mmCIF file of C-alpha atoms in Angstrom:
data_model
loop_
_atom_site.group_PDB
_atom_site.id
_atom_site.type_symbol
_atom_site.label_atom_id
_atom_site.label_comp_id
_atom_site.label_asym_id
_atom_site.label_seq_id
_atom_site.Cartn_x
_atom_site.Cartn_y
_atom_site.Cartn_z
ATOM 1 C CA MET A 1 29.498 -23.145 23.906
ATOM 2 C CA LYS A 2 31.451 -21.994 26.954
ATOM 3 C CA ILE A 3 32.364 -18.719 25.273
ATOM 4 C CA ALA A 4 28.734 -18.164 24.236
ATOM 5 C CA LEU A 5 27.559 -18.695 27.800
ATOM 6 C CA LYS A 6 30.160 -16.226 29.073
ATOM 7 C CA LYS A 7 28.963 -13.669 26.538
ATOM 8 C CA ILE A 8 25.330 -14.175 27.553
ATOM 9 C CA LEU A 9 26.232 -13.727 31.228
ATOM 10 C CA TYR A 10 28.153 -10.579 30.337
ATOM 11 C CA LEU A 11 25.129 -9.296 28.435
ATOM 12 C CA ILE A 12 22.812 -9.883 31.395
ATOM 13 C CA ILE A 13 25.116 -8.222 33.921
ATOM 14 C CA MET A 14 25.773 -5.181 31.748
ATOM 15 C CA LEU A 15 22.093 -4.750 30.935
ATOM 16 C CA PHE A 16 21.297 -4.814 34.642
ATOM 17 C CA ILE A 17 23.929 -2.148 35.395
ATOM 18 C CA ILE A 18 22.836 0.035 32.468
ATOM 19 C CA SER A 19 19.164 -0.280 33.406
ATOM 20 C CA LEU A 20 19.920 0.704 37.018
ATOM 21 C CA ILE A 21 21.975 3.761 36.031
ATOM 22 C CA SER A 22 19.415 4.827 33.407
ATOM 23 C CA PHE A 23 16.515 4.417 35.827
ATOM 24 C CA LEU A 24 18.228 6.461 38.528
ATOM 25 C CA ALA A 25 19.193 9.173 36.033
ATOM 26 C CA ILE A 26 15.626 9.445 34.732
ATOM 27 C CA SER A 27 14.189 9.428 38.245
ATOM 28 C CA LEU A 28 16.467 12.255 39.361
ATOM 29 C CA ALA A 29 15.823 14.377 36.300
ATOM 30 C CA PRO A 30 14.040 17.695 36.976
ATOM 31 C CA ASN A 31 10.639 18.685 35.538
ATOM 32 C CA SER A 32 8.723 15.440 35.502
ATOM 33 C CA PHE A 33 5.793 14.700 33.200
ATOM 34 C CA PHE A 34 3.388 15.815 35.931
ATOM 35 C CA ALA A 35 5.106 19.200 36.438
ATOM 36 C CA SER A 36 2.754 20.959 34.020
ATOM 37 C CA GLY A 37 -0.240 19.497 35.833
ATOM 38 C CA GLU A 38 1.049 20.687 39.181
ATOM 39 C CA LEU A 39 1.195 24.232 37.798
ATOM 40 C CA ASN A 40 -2.308 24.022 36.373
ATOM 41 C CA PRO A 41 -4.839 25.525 38.845
ATOM 42 C CA ASN A 42 -7.650 23.483 37.255
ATOM 43 C CA ILE A 43 -6.045 20.173 38.274
ATOM 44 C CA THR A 44 -6.275 19.230 41.928
ATOM 45 C CA GLN A 45 -3.476 17.664 43.898
ATOM 46 C CA GLU A 46 -5.690 14.636 44.470
ATOM 47 C CA ALA A 47 -5.983 14.093 40.723
ATOM 48 C CA ILE A 48 -2.202 14.265 40.320
ATOM 49 C CA GLU A 49 -1.688 11.791 43.167
ATOM 50 C CA GLN A 50 -4.227 9.478 41.576
ATOM 51 C CA LEU A 51 -2.337 9.605 38.254
ATOM 52 C CA LYS A 52 0.932 8.834 40.044
ATOM 53 C CA ALA A 53 -0.760 5.864 41.730
ATOM 54 C CA VAL A 54 -1.970 4.575 38.339
ATOM 55 C CA TYR A 55 1.616 4.600 36.998
ATOM 56 C CA GLY A 56 3.115 3.309 40.269
ATOM 57 C CA LEU A 57 5.066 6.500 40.934
ATOM 58 C CA ASP A 58 3.768 6.774 44.502
ATOM 59 C CA ARG A 59 5.827 3.803 45.658
ATOM 60 C CA PRO A 60 9.431 3.860 46.935
ATOM 61 C CA LEU A 61 12.074 4.196 44.225
ATOM 62 C CA TYR A 62 13.588 0.743 44.679
ATOM 63 C CA ILE A 63 10.146 -0.879 44.386
ATOM 64 C CA GLN A 64 9.501 1.114 41.206
ATOM 65 C CA TYR A 65 12.800 -0.109 39.755
ATOM 66 C CA PHE A 66 12.325 -3.804 40.468
ATOM 67 C CA SER A 67 8.709 -3.683 39.299
ATOM 68 C CA TRP A 68 9.834 -2.041 36.078
ATOM 69 C CA LEU A 69 12.724 -4.528 35.692
ATOM 70 C CA TRP A 70 10.386 -7.472 36.145
ATOM 71 C CA ALA A 71 8.034 -6.030 33.548
ATOM 72 C CA ILE A 72 10.968 -5.514 31.120
ATOM 73 C CA LEU A 73 11.929 -9.156 31.485
ATOM 74 C CA GLN A 74 8.424 -9.976 30.259
ATOM 75 C CA LEU A 75 8.860 -7.505 27.363
ATOM 76 C CA ASP A 76 6.387 -5.138 28.981
ATOM 77 C CA PHE A 77 7.758 -1.598 28.683
ATOM 78 C CA GLY A 78 4.783 -0.002 30.418
ATOM 79 C CA ILE A 79 2.289 2.623 29.298
ATOM 80 C CA SER A 80 3.164 5.888 27.617
ATOM 81 C CA PHE A 81 2.423 8.965 29.717
ATOM 82 C CA SER A 82 1.560 11.015 26.633
ATOM 83 C CA SER A 83 -0.589 8.704 24.512
ATOM 84 C CA GLY A 84 -1.771 6.179 27.101
ATOM 85 C CA THR A 85 -0.886 3.289 24.757
ATOM 86 C CA LEU A 86 1.527 0.443 25.379
ATOM 87 C CA VAL A 87 5.149 1.489 24.899
ATOM 88 C CA LYS A 88 5.840 -1.839 23.157
ATOM 89 C CA GLU A 89 3.169 -1.078 20.553
ATOM 90 C CA GLU A 90 4.547 2.425 19.914
ATOM 91 C CA ILE A 91 8.089 1.084 19.498
ATOM 92 C CA LEU A 92 7.074 -1.833 17.255
ATOM 93 C CA SER A 93 4.982 0.427 15.019
ATOM 94 C CA ARG A 94 7.975 2.687 14.357
ATOM 95 C CA LEU A 95 10.829 0.167 14.442
ATOM 96 C CA PRO A 96 10.522 -1.204 10.844
ATOM 97 C CA ILE A 97 11.005 2.131 9.086
ATOM 98 C CA THR A 98 13.971 3.036 11.324
ATOM 99 C CA LEU A 99 15.573 -0.364 10.694
ATOM 100 C CA ALA A 100 15.019 -0.102 6.945
ATOM 101 C CA LEU A 101 16.413 3.445 6.840
ATOM 102 C CA ASN A 102 19.499 2.863 8.937
ATOM 103 C CA ILE A 103 20.428 -0.678 7.875
ATOM 104 C CA THR A 104 20.267 0.362 4.205
ATOM 105 C CA SER A 105 22.393 3.422 4.966
ATOM 106 C CA MET A 106 24.881 1.364 6.978
ATOM 107 C CA ILE A 107 25.334 -1.112 4.106
ATOM 108 C CA PHE A 108 26.031 1.713 1.639
ATOM 109 C CA ILE A 109 28.405 3.393 4.120
ATOM 110 C CA PHE A 110 30.555 0.283 4.529
ATOM 111 C CA ILE A 111 30.603 -0.581 0.821
ATOM 112 C CA ILE A 112 31.522 2.939 -0.274
ATOM 113 C CA SER A 113 34.041 3.440 2.532
ATOM 114 C CA LEU A 114 35.787 0.149 1.810
ATOM 115 C CA TYR A 115 36.060 1.007 -1.871
ATOM 116 C CA LEU A 116 37.291 4.568 -1.329
ATOM 117 C CA GLY A 117 39.643 3.679 1.530
ATOM 118 C CA ILE A 118 41.287 0.701 -0.164
ATOM 119 C CA LYS A 119 41.623 2.328 -3.594
ATOM 120 C CA SER A 120 43.008 5.544 -2.082
ATOM 121 C CA ALA A 121 45.642 3.655 -0.121
ATOM 122 C CA MET A 122 46.647 1.486 -3.088
ATOM 123 C CA SER A 123 46.986 4.567 -5.332
ATOM 124 C CA LYS A 124 48.541 6.850 -2.759
ATOM 125 C CA ASN A 125 49.177 10.474 -3.787
ATOM 126 C CA SER A 126 47.187 10.017 -6.986
ATOM 127 C CA PHE A 127 44.316 12.271 -8.098
ATOM 128 C CA PHE A 128 41.785 9.719 -6.830
ATOM 129 C CA ASP A 129 43.513 9.628 -3.447
ATOM 130 C CA ARG A 130 43.457 13.404 -3.108
ATOM 131 C CA PHE A 131 39.832 13.572 -4.269
ATOM 132 C CA SER A 132 38.585 10.863 -1.878
ATOM 133 C CA THR A 133 40.553 12.376 1.008
ATOM 134 C CA GLN A 134 39.013 15.809 0.440
ATOM 135 C CA LEU A 135 35.581 14.235 0.071
ATOM 136 C CA SER A 136 36.091 12.344 3.330
ATOM 137 C CA LEU A 137 37.189 15.490 5.155
ATOM 138 C CA LEU A 138 34.128 17.335 3.830
ATOM 139 C CA SER A 139 31.896 14.473 4.988
ATOM 140 C CA PHE A 140 33.580 14.381 8.378
ATOM 141 C CA ALA A 141 33.206 18.137 8.907
ATOM 142 C CA MET A 142 29.681 18.545 7.522
ATOM 143 C CA PRO A 143 26.951 18.440 10.212
ATOM 144 C CA SER A 144 24.164 16.076 9.142
ATOM 145 C CA PHE A 145 21.384 18.505 9.978
ATOM 146 C CA TYR A 146 23.043 21.238 7.864
ATOM 147 C CA LEU A 147 23.498 18.844 4.945
ATOM 148 C CA ALA A 148 19.848 17.784 5.278
ATOM 149 C CA LEU A 149 18.681 21.393 5.068
ATOM 150 C CA ILE A 150 20.878 22.036 1.992
ATOM 151 C CA ALA A 151 19.588 18.865 0.338
ATOM 152 C CA ILE A 152 15.988 19.904 0.968
ATOM 153 C CA LEU A 153 16.649 23.386 -0.416
ATOM 154 C CA VAL A 154 18.432 22.132 -3.544
ATOM 155 C CA PHE A 155 16.659 18.888 -4.508
ATOM 156 C CA ALA A 156 13.177 19.499 -3.092
ATOM 157 C CA VAL A 157 12.589 23.259 -3.221
ATOM 158 C CA ASN A 158 14.688 24.508 -6.157
ATOM 159 C CA LEU A 159 14.901 21.482 -8.475
ATOM 160 C CA GLU A 160 11.688 19.803 -7.251
ATOM 161 C CA LEU A 161 13.204 16.362 -7.862
ATOM 162 C CA LEU A 162 12.533 14.799 -4.452
ATOM 163 C CA PRO A 163 9.818 15.179 -1.804
ATOM 164 C CA ILE A 164 10.551 17.503 1.096
ATOM 165 C CA ALA A 165 9.501 15.266 3.959
ATOM 166 C CA GLY A 166 7.287 12.365 5.008
ATOM 167 C CA LEU A 167 7.244 8.723 4.042
ATOM 168 C CA SER A 168 4.702 8.558 1.267
ATOM 169 C CA SER A 169 2.360 10.630 -0.840
ATOM 170 C CA VAL A 170 -0.048 7.787 -1.632
ATOM 171 C CA ALA A 171 -2.223 5.527 0.497
ATOM 172 C CA ASN A 172 -0.654 2.442 2.043
ATOM 173 C CA ASP A 173 -2.500 -0.176 0.012
ATOM 174 C CA GLY A 174 0.417 -2.615 -0.212
ATOM 175 C CA SER A 175 0.815 -2.080 -3.930
ATOM 176 C CA LEU A 176 4.061 -1.713 -5.839
ATOM 177 C CA ASN A 177 3.268 1.957 -6.410
ATOM 178 C CA TYR A 178 3.219 2.571 -2.659
ATOM 179 C CA TYR A 179 6.610 0.934 -2.065
ATOM 180 C CA LEU A 180 8.175 2.795 -4.999
ATOM 181 C CA ASP A 181 6.841 6.028 -3.537
ATOM 182 C CA LEU A 182 8.264 5.037 -0.143
ATOM 183 C CA VAL A 183 11.694 4.451 -1.674
ATOM 184 C CA TRP A 184 11.406 7.808 -3.460
ATOM 185 C CA HIS A 185 10.812 9.561 -0.143
ATOM 186 C CA LEU A 186 13.760 7.779 1.514
ATOM 187 C CA ILE A 187 16.356 8.686 -1.116
ATOM 188 C CA MET A 188 17.275 12.031 0.404
ATOM 189 C CA PRO A 189 17.440 10.848 4.081
ATOM 190 C CA ILE A 190 19.598 7.878 3.056
ATOM 191 C CA PHE A 191 21.870 10.142 1.017
ATOM 192 C CA VAL A 192 22.368 12.459 3.992
ATOM 193 C CA ILE A 193 23.112 9.572 6.375
ATOM 194 C CA VAL A 194 25.501 7.897 3.937
ATOM 195 C CA PHE A 195 27.402 11.060 3.069
ATOM 196 C CA GLY A 196 27.753 11.951 6.705
ATOM 197 C CA GLY A 197 29.001 8.481 7.607
ATOM 198 C CA ILE A 198 31.604 7.685 4.950
ATOM 199 C CA GLY A 199 34.118 10.361 5.949
ATOM 200 C CA SER A 200 35.650 9.012 9.148
ATOM 201 C CA LEU A 201 35.348 5.387 8.056
ATOM 202 C CA THR A 202 37.063 6.008 4.712
ATOM 203 C CA LEU A 203 39.997 7.780 6.385
ATOM 204 C CA TYR A 204 40.246 4.999 8.974
ATOM 205 C CA ILE A 205 40.281 2.235 6.352
ATOM 206 C CA ARG A 206 42.786 4.162 4.250
ATOM 207 C CA SER A 207 45.174 4.477 7.193
ATOM 208 C CA LEU A 208 44.831 0.781 7.963
ATOM 209 C CA VAL A 209 45.549 -0.246 4.362
ATOM 210 C CA VAL A 210 48.536 2.119 4.192
ATOM 211 C CA GLU A 211 50.039 0.408 7.241
ATOM 212 C CA ILE A 212 49.270 -3.044 5.812
ATOM 213 C CA LEU A 213 51.038 -2.121 2.568
ATOM 214 C CA LYS A 214 54.182 -1.352 4.602
ATOM 215 C CA SER A 215 54.297 -4.906 6.003
ATOM 216 C CA ASP A 216 56.952 -7.438 5.092
ATOM 217 C CA TYR A 217 54.463 -9.965 3.728
ATOM 218 C CA ILE A 218 53.230 -7.382 1.205
ATOM 219 C CA PHE A 219 56.865 -6.829 0.111
ATOM 220 C CA PHE A 220 57.345 -10.566 -0.430
ATOM 221 C CA ALA A 221 53.976 -10.813 -2.208
ATOM 222 C CA LYS A 222 55.071 -8.095 -4.647
ATOM 223 C CA SER A 223 58.411 -9.840 -5.126
ATOM 224 C CA ARG A 224 56.473 -12.912 -6.295
ATOM 225 C CA ASN A 225 54.830 -10.713 -8.957
ATOM 226 C CA LEU A 226 51.347 -11.121 -7.548
ATOM 227 C CA SER A 227 48.737 -8.838 -9.080
ATOM 228 C CA LYS A 228 46.979 -6.086 -7.135
ATOM 229 C CA LYS A 229 43.788 -8.135 -7.068
ATOM 230 C CA GLN A 230 45.620 -11.111 -5.543
ATOM 231 C CA ILE A 231 47.314 -8.926 -2.940
ATOM 232 C CA LEU A 232 43.960 -7.347 -2.121
ATOM 233 C CA ARG A 233 42.171 -10.686 -1.821
ATOM 234 C CA TYR A 234 44.756 -12.722 0.078
ATOM 235 C CA TYR A 235 46.615 -10.132 2.146
ATOM 236 C CA ILE A 236 44.744 -6.841 2.541
ATOM 237 C CA LEU A 237 41.114 -7.920 3.037
ATOM 238 C CA PRO A 238 41.880 -10.659 5.624
ATOM 239 C CA ASN A 239 43.761 -8.100 7.715
ATOM 240 C CA LEU A 240 40.892 -5.630 7.429
ATOM 241 C CA TYR A 241 38.298 -8.099 8.748
ATOM 242 C CA PRO A 242 38.904 -7.559 12.503
ATOM 243 C CA PRO A 243 38.642 -3.743 12.627
ATOM 244 C CA VAL A 244 35.848 -3.554 10.056
ATOM 245 C CA ILE A 245 33.752 -6.234 11.791
ATOM 246 C CA THR A 246 34.317 -4.512 15.117
ATOM 247 C CA LEU A 247 33.150 -1.208 13.642
ATOM 248 C CA LEU A 248 30.127 -2.951 12.145
ATOM 249 C CA GLY A 249 29.199 -4.306 15.573
ATOM 250 C CA LEU A 250 29.608 -0.906 17.199
ATOM 251 C CA SER A 251 27.407 0.650 14.505
ATOM 252 C CA LEU A 252 24.317 -1.277 15.602
ATOM 253 C CA PRO A 253 23.292 1.257 18.247
ATOM 254 C CA GLY A 254 23.113 3.888 15.533
ATOM 255 C CA ILE A 255 20.218 1.947 14.032
ATOM 256 C CA ILE A 256 18.041 3.256 16.864
ATOM 257 C CA GLY A 257 19.537 6.476 18.115
ATOM 258 C CA GLY A 258 21.500 7.753 15.160
ATOM 259 C CA SER A 259 18.566 9.203 13.242
ATOM 260 C CA VAL A 260 16.905 11.370 15.882
ATOM 261 C CA ILE A 261 17.736 14.652 14.177
ATOM 262 C CA LEU A 262 17.225 13.494 10.599
ATOM 263 C CA GLU A 263 13.885 11.833 11.331
ATOM 264 C CA SER A 264 12.771 15.097 12.923
ATOM 265 C CA ILE A 265 13.917 17.158 9.923
ATOM 266 C CA PHE A 266 12.384 14.846 7.315
ATOM 267 C CA SER A 267 9.261 14.110 9.432
ATOM 268 C CA ILE A 268 9.877 10.375 9.368
ATOM 269 C CA ASP A 269 7.771 8.745 12.046
ATOM 270 C CA GLY A 270 10.379 6.326 13.313
ATOM 271 C CA MET A 271 12.205 5.528 16.536
ATOM 272 C CA GLY A 272 14.342 8.664 16.369
ATOM 273 C CA LEU A 273 11.360 11.007 16.122
ATOM 274 C CA LEU A 274 9.595 9.038 18.860
ATOM 275 C CA PHE A 275 12.577 9.453 21.165
ATOM 276 C CA TYR A 276 12.764 13.173 20.416
ATOM 277 C CA LYS A 277 9.068 13.748 21.146
ATOM 278 C CA SER A 278 9.236 11.584 24.279
ATOM 279 C CA ALA A 279 12.203 13.564 25.600
ATOM 280 C CA LEU A 280 10.349 16.851 25.094
ATOM 281 C CA ALA A 281 7.257 15.472 26.837
ATOM 282 C CA HIS A 282 9.223 13.768 29.654
ATOM 283 C CA ASP A 283 7.556 10.504 28.662
ATOM 284 C CA TYR A 284 9.825 8.341 30.805
ATOM 285 C CA PRO A 285 8.440 4.863 29.943
ATOM 286 C CA VAL A 286 9.089 5.445 26.232
ATOM 287 C CA ILE A 287 12.530 6.955 26.888
ATOM 288 C CA MET A 288 13.517 4.009 29.078
ATOM 289 C CA GLY A 289 12.232 1.515 26.544
ATOM 290 C CA ILE A 290 14.302 3.044 23.755
ATOM 291 C CA LEU A 291 17.388 3.311 26.022
ATOM 292 C CA ILE A 292 17.175 -0.351 26.965
ATOM 293 C CA ILE A 293 16.801 -1.382 23.333
ATOM 294 C CA GLY A 294 19.784 0.777 22.400
ATOM 295 C CA ALA A 295 21.884 -0.709 25.189
ATOM 296 C CA PHE A 296 20.898 -4.210 24.167
ATOM 297 C CA LEU A 297 21.902 -3.539 20.548
ATOM 298 C CA THR A 298 25.239 -2.094 21.685
ATOM 299 C CA LEU A 299 26.080 -5.138 23.767
ATOM 300 C CA LEU A 300 24.742 -7.540 21.157
ATOM 301 C CA GLY A 301 26.850 -5.856 18.479
ATOM 302 C CA ASN A 302 30.019 -6.255 20.561
ATOM 303 C CA ILE A 303 29.232 -9.905 21.281
ATOM 304 C CA LEU A 304 28.449 -10.746 17.650
ATOM 305 C CA ALA A 305 31.631 -9.002 16.504
ATOM 306 C CA ASP A 306 33.705 -11.021 18.992
ATOM 307 C CA LEU A 307 32.066 -14.295 17.946
ATOM 308 C CA VAL A 308 32.592 -13.590 14.246
ATOM 309 C CA LEU A 309 36.228 -12.660 14.821
ATOM 310 C CA LEU A 310 36.703 -15.821 16.877
ATOM 311 C CA LYS A 311 35.246 -17.845 14.025
ATOM 312 C CA LEU A 312 37.541 -16.201 11.480
ATOM 313 C CA ASN A 313 40.551 -16.442 13.756
ATOM 314 C CA PRO A 314 40.449 -19.144 16.468
ATOM 315 C CA ASN A 315 43.443 -17.494 18.133
ATOM 316 C CA TYR A 316 41.547 -14.208 18.539
ATOM 317 C CA ASN A 317 41.730 -13.176 22.187
ATOM 318 C CA GLU A 318 38.323 -11.950 23.191
#
């Protein structure tokens, strides 16, 4: 309980610091949302000042910050400059598809990377090791946007096997046909995310397992004629838990911000595309809302990783 309270206090303090830095950075950014209106001769200065008063931008900066912070504590992210709707509603309407896309991709990335990394290390210098290493290097070096364009050209344009973009080609009537069509549209984005994510993780896991296999306890395990499955279960996997769980915790921020480019390419109306459009429009309330959620997920991921590691190993020094 004491550790949990310390983690919660750490979360609150860090969120406050991150929110302050983000708010100041956004406030000092050039070309505000009202810049286009100020250059429009048909809009009077009085109208612009009235709009700023509506959004509270006519008050001192510190008052703006604490008013915004108090609203955030009540889960009120303000009103979008562009659409005039509540930021919370815009985020919640797009959050499910981004979570489904990225969580599914993250699960595949960790499963495939664990398999490739462990098998490559345990069969070092074999054909499979060389193949998985080259595949990982290709994944690591391939930009996701370039792979997305190639996938669209090959599978959607030339072969006509998968849809080019969007989420569905049928009406959202809640039927099985709609969800199957949704999955069909998400195959290519998930493939691009997974292929782009397995490279570095596979090489990292392979290097960890190679070092584990050099340990004395592995030598004694082999001297006892233990099978590879037993060595994997009782010696390799337990030593892989800490770094893998830590990486899993650090991957949570990618659920929100990691799909900005791909959602734009595939026209998926999720959090990534919302952030991209908001950045272009200088829609600061939406940008700040997404930044705070991303910061919260980052800190929450670190805390959950520490708590899980502490549960697995009581002597873990957080």
